Amino acid sequence: MARYDVTLDRVGGPTRTIEVDEDETVLEASRRSGIPLPYGCRTGACGTCVGRLLAIEGAESGGGATDADGAPIDVADAFAYRREPRALKPRHRNDGYVLLCIARPRANSRVAVGSRVQTELVDNPWK
Ligand code: FES
């Protein structure tokens, strides 16, 4: 069974790399590794577990979902979903957002996580 390194890059916090089996989700692997990640439904419906793909192996992104040559990084190159990611609109997927509760790795990658990423995805109705 293949295993991949997924680096969780927490804005303002520690960066940790975890090994994720190809048939487990990033959230499952993080829990197994004792690294807390936020989650809610665990079915791809709420968006609580969202991260943003920054890089796949050697392909770096400058903040959007593009590689060093400006070509888009496709989340599908890094992750396969266990089920439909209902919390993400097509534009979110194009911008590199990924639901870590249902995402199984297909490559070594680096993902931004934390409340700032959630804030990017979900509009705050109170502001
Ligand atoms: S925990 Fe709800 S979408 Fe992942």
PDB file of C-alpha atoms and ligand atoms in Angstrom:
ATOM      1  CA  MET A   1       0.000   0.000   0.000  1.00  0.00           C
ATOM      2  CA  ALA A   2       1.301   3.423  -0.921  1.00  0.00           C
ATOM      3  CA  ARG A   3       1.825   6.080   1.728  1.00  0.00           C
ATOM      4  CA  TYR A   4       2.248   9.779   1.097  1.00  0.00           C
ATOM      5  CA  ASP A   5       3.634  12.658   3.102  1.00  0.00           C
ATOM      6  CA  VAL A   6       1.101  15.411   3.686  1.00  0.00           C
ATOM      7  CA  THR A   7       2.505  18.542   5.296  1.00  0.00           C
ATOM      8  CA  LEU A   8      -0.052  20.519   7.282  1.00  0.00           C
ATOM      9  CA  ASP A   9       0.989  24.156   7.194  1.00  0.00           C
ATOM     10  CA  ARG A  10      -0.875  25.962   9.968  1.00  0.00           C
ATOM     11  CA  VAL A  11      -0.885  29.730   9.585  1.00  0.00           C
ATOM     12  CA  GLY A  12       0.643  31.173  12.748  1.00  0.00           C
ATOM     13  CA  GLY A  13       1.297  27.711  14.148  1.00  0.00           C
ATOM     14  CA  PRO A  14       3.468  24.649  13.762  1.00  0.00           C
ATOM     15  CA  THR A  15       3.963  22.869  10.461  1.00  0.00           C
ATOM     16  CA  ARG A  16       3.678  19.111  10.752  1.00  0.00           C
ATOM     17  CA  THR A  17       4.144  16.349   8.205  1.00  0.00           C
ATOM     18  CA  ILE A  18       2.109  13.169   8.528  1.00  0.00           C
ATOM     19  CA  GLU A  19       2.172   9.918   6.600  1.00  0.00           C
ATOM     20  CA  VAL A  20      -1.184   9.072   5.053  1.00  0.00           C
ATOM     21  CA  ASP A  21      -2.093   5.691   3.583  1.00  0.00           C
ATOM     22  CA  GLU A  22      -3.679   5.828   0.156  1.00  0.00           C
ATOM     23  CA  ASP A  23      -6.934   4.411   1.521  1.00  0.00           C
ATOM     24  CA  GLU A  24      -7.264   6.694   4.545  1.00  0.00           C
ATOM     25  CA  THR A  25      -8.238  10.318   4.706  1.00  0.00           C
ATOM     26  CA  VAL A  26      -5.970  13.124   5.851  1.00  0.00           C
ATOM     27  CA  LEU A  27      -8.247  13.651   8.855  1.00  0.00           C
ATOM     28  CA  GLU A  28      -8.023   9.975   9.829  1.00  0.00           C
ATOM     29  CA  ALA A  29      -4.235  10.049   9.551  1.00  0.00           C
ATOM     30  CA  SER A  30      -3.976  13.264  11.560  1.00  0.00           C
ATOM     31  CA  ARG A  31      -6.045  11.750  14.352  1.00  0.00           C
ATOM     32  CA  ARG A  32      -3.908   8.601  14.269  1.00  0.00           C
ATOM     33  CA  SER A  33      -0.829  10.826  14.518  1.00  0.00           C
ATOM     34  CA  GLY A  34      -2.217  12.832  17.419  1.00  0.00           C
ATOM     35  CA  ILE A  35      -2.358  16.066  15.413  1.00  0.00           C
ATOM     36  CA  PRO A  36      -5.663  17.861  15.879  1.00  0.00           C
ATOM     37  CA  LEU A  37      -7.553  19.147  12.881  1.00  0.00           C
ATOM     38  CA  PRO A  38     -11.007  20.695  13.081  1.00  0.00           C
ATOM     39  CA  TYR A  39     -13.907  18.682  11.741  1.00  0.00           C
ATOM     40  CA  GLY A  40     -17.660  18.466  11.952  1.00  0.00           C
ATOM     41  CA  CYS A  41     -19.731  16.189   9.735  1.00  0.00           C
ATOM     42  CA  ARG A  42     -16.913  14.005   8.316  1.00  0.00           C
ATOM     43  CA  THR A  43     -19.047  13.564   5.178  1.00  0.00           C
ATOM     44  CA  GLY A  44     -17.959  16.498   3.008  1.00  0.00           C
ATOM     45  CA  ALA A  45     -21.021  18.594   3.802  1.00  0.00           C
ATOM     46  CA  CYS A  46     -20.034  21.270   6.328  1.00  0.00           C
ATOM     47  CA  GLY A  47     -16.605  22.574   5.265  1.00  0.00           C
ATOM     48  CA  THR A  48     -15.173  22.641   8.807  1.00  0.00           C
ATOM     49  CA  CYS A  49     -12.185  20.496   7.814  1.00  0.00           C
ATOM     50  CA  VAL A  50     -11.186  22.564   4.791  1.00  0.00           C
ATOM     51  CA  GLY A  51      -7.568  23.105   3.795  1.00  0.00           C
ATOM     52  CA  ARG A  52      -6.009  24.760   0.749  1.00  0.00           C
ATOM     53  CA  LEU A  53      -3.548  22.921  -1.436  1.00  0.00           C
ATOM     54  CA  LEU A  54      -0.248  24.822  -1.630  1.00  0.00           C
ATOM     55  CA  ALA A  55       1.992  22.384  -3.449  1.00  0.00           C
ATOM     56  CA  ILE A  56       2.237  18.917  -4.921  1.00  0.00           C
ATOM     57  CA  GLU A  57       5.698  17.434  -4.574  1.00  0.00           C
ATOM     58  CA  GLY A  58       7.960  19.930  -6.396  1.00  0.00           C
ATOM     59  CA  ALA A  59       5.192  22.202  -7.699  1.00  0.00           C
ATOM     60  CA  GLU A  60       4.905  25.285  -5.483  1.00  0.00           C
ATOM     61  CA  SER A  61       2.038  27.710  -5.422  1.00  0.00           C
ATOM     62  CA  GLY A  62       2.305  31.416  -4.788  1.00  0.00           C
ATOM     63  CA  GLY A  63      -1.028  31.458  -2.976  1.00  0.00           C
ATOM     64  CA  GLY A  64      -3.381  30.419  -5.721  1.00  0.00           C
ATOM     65  CA  ALA A  65      -3.591  26.948  -7.079  1.00  0.00           C
ATOM     66  CA  THR A  66      -0.785  27.276  -9.612  1.00  0.00           C
ATOM     67  CA  ASP A  67       2.623  25.699  -9.888  1.00  0.00           C
ATOM     68  CA  ALA A  68       5.978  27.441 -10.336  1.00  0.00           C
ATOM     69  CA  ASP A  69       5.303  27.865 -14.064  1.00  0.00           C
ATOM     70  CA  GLY A  70       1.926  29.443 -13.460  1.00  0.00           C
ATOM     71  CA  ALA A  71       0.080  26.294 -14.489  1.00  0.00           C
ATOM     72  CA  PRO A  72      -2.866  25.391 -12.309  1.00  0.00           C
ATOM     73  CA  ILE A  73      -2.345  22.795  -9.612  1.00  0.00           C
ATOM     74  CA  ASP A  74      -5.222  20.379  -9.839  1.00  0.00           C
ATOM     75  CA  VAL A  75      -6.448  19.135  -6.469  1.00  0.00           C
ATOM     76  CA  ALA A  76      -7.326  15.869  -8.241  1.00  0.00           C
ATOM     77  CA  ASP A  77      -3.585  15.289  -8.766  1.00  0.00           C
ATOM     78  CA  ALA A  78      -3.062  15.335  -4.999  1.00  0.00           C
ATOM     79  CA  PHE A  79      -6.265  13.828  -3.595  1.00  0.00           C
ATOM     80  CA  ALA A  80      -9.110  11.497  -4.479  1.00  0.00           C
ATOM     81  CA  TYR A  81     -12.376  12.005  -2.657  1.00  0.00           C
ATOM     82  CA  ARG A  82     -14.121   9.199  -0.809  1.00  0.00           C
ATOM     83  CA  ARG A  83     -17.434  10.839  -1.663  1.00  0.00           C
ATOM     84  CA  GLU A  84     -18.765  14.022  -3.236  1.00  0.00           C
ATOM     85  CA  PRO A  85     -17.314  17.175  -1.576  1.00  0.00           C
ATOM     86  CA  ARG A  86     -20.686  18.902  -1.243  1.00  0.00           C
ATOM     87  CA  ALA A  87     -19.347  21.808   0.827  1.00  0.00           C
ATOM     88  CA  LEU A  88     -17.187  23.038  -2.070  1.00  0.00           C
ATOM     89  CA  LYS A  89     -18.435  25.020  -5.028  1.00  0.00           C
ATOM     90  CA  PRO A  90     -16.616  24.556  -8.353  1.00  0.00           C
ATOM     91  CA  ARG A  91     -14.749  27.846  -7.837  1.00  0.00           C
ATOM     92  CA  HIS A  92     -13.516  26.607  -4.451  1.00  0.00           C
ATOM     93  CA  ARG A  93     -12.163  23.438  -6.060  1.00  0.00           C
ATOM     94  CA  ASN A  94     -10.489  25.530  -8.748  1.00  0.00           C
ATOM     95  CA  ASP A  95      -8.870  27.659  -6.030  1.00  0.00           C
ATOM     96  CA  GLY A  96      -7.325  24.570  -4.416  1.00  0.00           C
ATOM     97  CA  TYR A  97      -9.610  24.071  -1.428  1.00  0.00           C
ATOM     98  CA  VAL A  98      -9.814  20.490  -0.234  1.00  0.00           C
ATOM     99  CA  LEU A  99     -11.990  18.759   2.356  1.00  0.00           C
ATOM    100  CA  LEU A 100      -9.564  16.793   4.506  1.00  0.00           C
ATOM    101  CA  CYS A 101     -12.237  14.551   6.082  1.00  0.00           C
ATOM    102  CA  ILE A 102     -12.888  12.786   2.781  1.00  0.00           C
ATOM    103  CA  ALA A 103      -9.619  13.382   0.860  1.00  0.00           C
ATOM    104  CA  ARG A 104      -7.276  10.425   0.299  1.00  0.00           C
ATOM    105  CA  PRO A 105      -3.754  11.248  -0.949  1.00  0.00           C
ATOM    106  CA  ARG A 106      -2.390  10.519  -4.403  1.00  0.00           C
ATOM    107  CA  ALA A 107       0.887  12.451  -4.068  1.00  0.00           C
ATOM    108  CA  ASN A 108       3.101  14.117  -1.498  1.00  0.00           C
ATOM    109  CA  SER A 109       1.635  17.530  -0.848  1.00  0.00           C
ATOM    110  CA  ARG A 110       1.545  20.600   1.359  1.00  0.00           C
ATOM    111  CA  VAL A 111      -1.771  21.981   2.588  1.00  0.00           C
ATOM    112  CA  ALA A 112      -2.599  25.177   4.472  1.00  0.00           C
ATOM    113  CA  VAL A 113      -4.890  24.484   7.436  1.00  0.00           C
ATOM    114  CA  GLY A 114      -6.438  26.438  10.265  1.00  0.00           C
ATOM    115  CA  SER A 115      -9.075  29.028  10.975  1.00  0.00           C
ATOM    116  CA  ARG A 116      -7.779  31.476   8.359  1.00  0.00           C
ATOM    117  CA  VAL A 117      -8.407  28.938   5.596  1.00  0.00           C
ATOM    118  CA  GLN A 118     -11.899  28.309   6.951  1.00  0.00           C
ATOM    119  CA  THR A 119     -12.560  32.045   6.991  1.00  0.00           C
ATOM    120  CA  GLU A 120     -11.511  32.269   3.345  1.00  0.00           C
ATOM    121  CA  LEU A 121     -14.037  29.614   2.413  1.00  0.00           C
ATOM    122  CA  VAL A 122     -17.028  30.484   4.562  1.00  0.00           C
ATOM    123  CA  ASP A 123     -18.404  34.013   4.620  1.00  0.00           C
ATOM    124  CA  ASN A 124     -18.970  35.349   8.109  1.00  0.00           C
ATOM    125  CA  PRO A 125     -22.624  36.488   8.251  1.00  0.00           C
ATOM    126  CA  TRP A 126     -21.892  38.695  11.291  1.00  0.00           C
ATOM    127  CA  LYS A 127     -19.422  41.076   9.702  1.00  0.00           C
TER     128      LYS A 127
HETATM  129  S1  FES B   1     -15.880  17.708   8.475  1.00  0.00           S
HETATM  130 FE1  FES B   1     -17.602  18.466   7.383  1.00  0.00          FE
HETATM  131  S2  FES B   1     -16.837  18.648   5.338  1.00  0.00           S
HETATM  132 FE2  FES B   1     -15.193  17.707   6.420  1.00  0.00          FE
END
